[in-house]
Amino acid sequence: MSASPAPPLLLASTSPQRRAILEQLGLPFEVAAPRYEER
């Protein structure tokens, strides 16, 4: 019996820095932009 792969992370941010970190780590993720402006 094999374990199913983990679902991708959900990045609820439009921050380019956070996206770059996940890309550098090689983690699968999806981006869901928030409806409000981040500060």
GROMACS .gro file of N, CA and C in nm:
model
  117
    1MET      N    1   0.085  -0.118   0.000
    1MET     CA    2   0.000   0.000   0.000
    1MET      C    3   0.089   0.124   0.000
    2SER      N    4   0.062   0.215  -0.090
    2SER     CA    5   0.143   0.337  -0.096
    2SER      C    6   0.059   0.457  -0.055
    3ALA      N    7   0.126   0.552   0.004
    3ALA     CA    8   0.058   0.675   0.048
    3ALA      C    9   0.036   0.764  -0.073
    4SER      N   10  -0.077   0.830  -0.075
    4SER     CA   11  -0.104   0.923  -0.185
    4SER      C   12  -0.022   1.050  -0.162
    5PRO      N   13   0.017   1.116  -0.270
    5PRO     CA   14   0.098   1.237  -0.253
    5PRO      C   15   0.019   1.347  -0.183
    6ALA      N   16   0.092   1.429  -0.110
    6ALA     CA   17   0.028   1.541  -0.039
    6ALA      C   18  -0.023   1.642  -0.141
    7PRO      N   19  -0.135   1.705  -0.112
    7PRO     CA   20  -0.185   1.809  -0.204
    7PRO      C   21  -0.091   1.929  -0.202
    8PRO      N   22  -0.093   2.010  -0.307
    8PRO     CA   23  -0.005   2.127  -0.308
    8PRO      C   24  -0.042   2.226  -0.198
    9LEU      N   25   0.057   2.301  -0.154
    9LEU     CA   26   0.034   2.407  -0.056
    9LEU      C   27  -0.049   2.517  -0.121
   10LEU      N   28  -0.121   2.589  -0.041
   10LEU     CA   29  -0.199   2.703  -0.089
   10LEU      C   30  -0.133   2.830  -0.039
   11LEU      N   31  -0.076   2.906  -0.132
   11LEU     CA   32  -0.013   3.033  -0.098
   11LEU      C   33  -0.118   3.142  -0.114
   12ALA      N   34  -0.170   3.189  -0.002
   12ALA     CA   35  -0.276   3.291  -0.003
   12ALA      C   36  -0.211   3.429   0.007
   13SER      N   37  -0.123   3.456  -0.089
   13SER     CA   38  -0.047   3.581  -0.089
   13SER      C   39   0.001   3.607  -0.231
   14THR      N   40   0.016   3.733  -0.265
   14THR     CA   41   0.074   3.767  -0.395
   14THR      C   42   0.219   3.812  -0.380
   15SER      N   43   0.277   3.788  -0.265
   15SER     CA   44   0.415   3.828  -0.238
   15SER      C   45   0.513   3.752  -0.328
   16PRO      N   46   0.590   3.824  -0.408
   16PRO     CA   47   0.689   3.758  -0.493
   16PRO      C   48   0.797   3.687  -0.411
   17GLN      N   49   0.829   3.741  -0.294
   17GLN     CA   50   0.930   3.678  -0.209
   17GLN      C   51   0.883   3.542  -0.157
   18ARG      N   52   0.759   3.535  -0.113
   18ARG     CA   53   0.706   3.407  -0.062
   18ARG      C   54   0.697   3.304  -0.173
   19ARG      N   55   0.656   3.349  -0.290
   19ARG     CA   56   0.650   3.259  -0.406
   19ARG      C   57   0.789   3.205  -0.440
   20ALA      N   58   0.889   3.294  -0.439
   20ALA     CA   59   1.026   3.254  -0.472
   20ALA      C   60   1.079   3.151  -0.372
   21ILE      N   61   1.047   3.169  -0.245
   21ILE     CA   62   1.092   3.074  -0.142
   21ILE      C   63   1.037   2.935  -0.171
   22LEU      N   64   0.908   2.926  -0.199
   22LEU     CA   65   0.848   2.795  -0.227
   22LEU      C   66   0.906   2.734  -0.354
   23GLU      N   67   0.931   2.817  -0.456
   23GLU     CA   68   0.991   2.767  -0.579
   23GLU      C   69   1.132   2.715  -0.554
   24GLN      N   70   1.211   2.788  -0.475
   24GLN     CA   71   1.347   2.745  -0.443
   24GLN      C   72   1.348   2.614  -0.366
   25LEU      N   73   1.249   2.594  -0.282
   25LEU     CA   74   1.239   2.470  -0.205
   25LEU      C   75   1.186   2.354  -0.288
   26GLY      N   76   1.133   2.386  -0.406
   26GLY     CA   77   1.080   2.281  -0.493
   26GLY      C   78   0.948   2.225  -0.446
   27LEU      N   79   0.875   2.302  -0.367
   27LEU     CA   80   0.747   2.255  -0.315
   27LEU      C   81   0.634   2.287  -0.412
   28PRO      N   82   0.543   2.193  -0.433
   28PRO     CA   83   0.428   2.223  -0.519
   28PRO      C   84   0.332   2.316  -0.444
   29PHE      N   85   0.285   2.419  -0.513
   29PHE     CA   86   0.193   2.513  -0.450
   29PHE      C   87   0.102   2.577  -0.553
   30GLU      N   88  -0.008   2.629  -0.504
   30GLU     CA   89  -0.102   2.706  -0.584
   30GLU      C   90  -0.117   2.842  -0.519
   31VAL      N   91  -0.139   2.944  -0.601
   31VAL     CA   92  -0.155   3.080  -0.550
   31VAL      C   93  -0.302   3.117  -0.552
   32ALA      N   94  -0.352   3.166  -0.441
   32ALA     CA   95  -0.489   3.217  -0.430
   32ALA      C   96  -0.479   3.358  -0.375
   33ALA      N   97  -0.488   3.455  -0.463
   33ALA     CA   98  -0.472   3.595  -0.422
   33ALA      C   99  -0.585   3.637  -0.329
   34PRO      N  100  -0.551   3.706  -0.221
   34PRO     CA  101  -0.655   3.756  -0.130
   34PRO      C  102  -0.737   3.865  -0.197
   35ARG      N  103  -0.854   3.889  -0.145
   35ARG     CA  104  -0.944   3.990  -0.202
   35ARG      C  105  -0.912   4.130  -0.153
   36TYR      N  106  -0.820   4.142  -0.061
   36TYR     CA  107  -0.784   4.272  -0.006
   36TYR      C  108  -0.635   4.296  -0.027
   37GLU      N  109  -0.593   4.421  -0.015
   37GLU     CA  110  -0.454   4.457  -0.036
   37GLU      C  111  -0.370   4.419   0.086
   38GLU      N  112  -0.257   4.354   0.059
   38GLU     CA  113  -0.165   4.319   0.167
   38GLU      C  114  -0.083   4.440   0.207
   39ARG      N  115  -0.042   4.446   0.332
   39ARG     CA  116   0.044   4.555   0.379
   39ARG      C  117   0.175   4.501   0.423
   0.00000   0.00000   0.00000
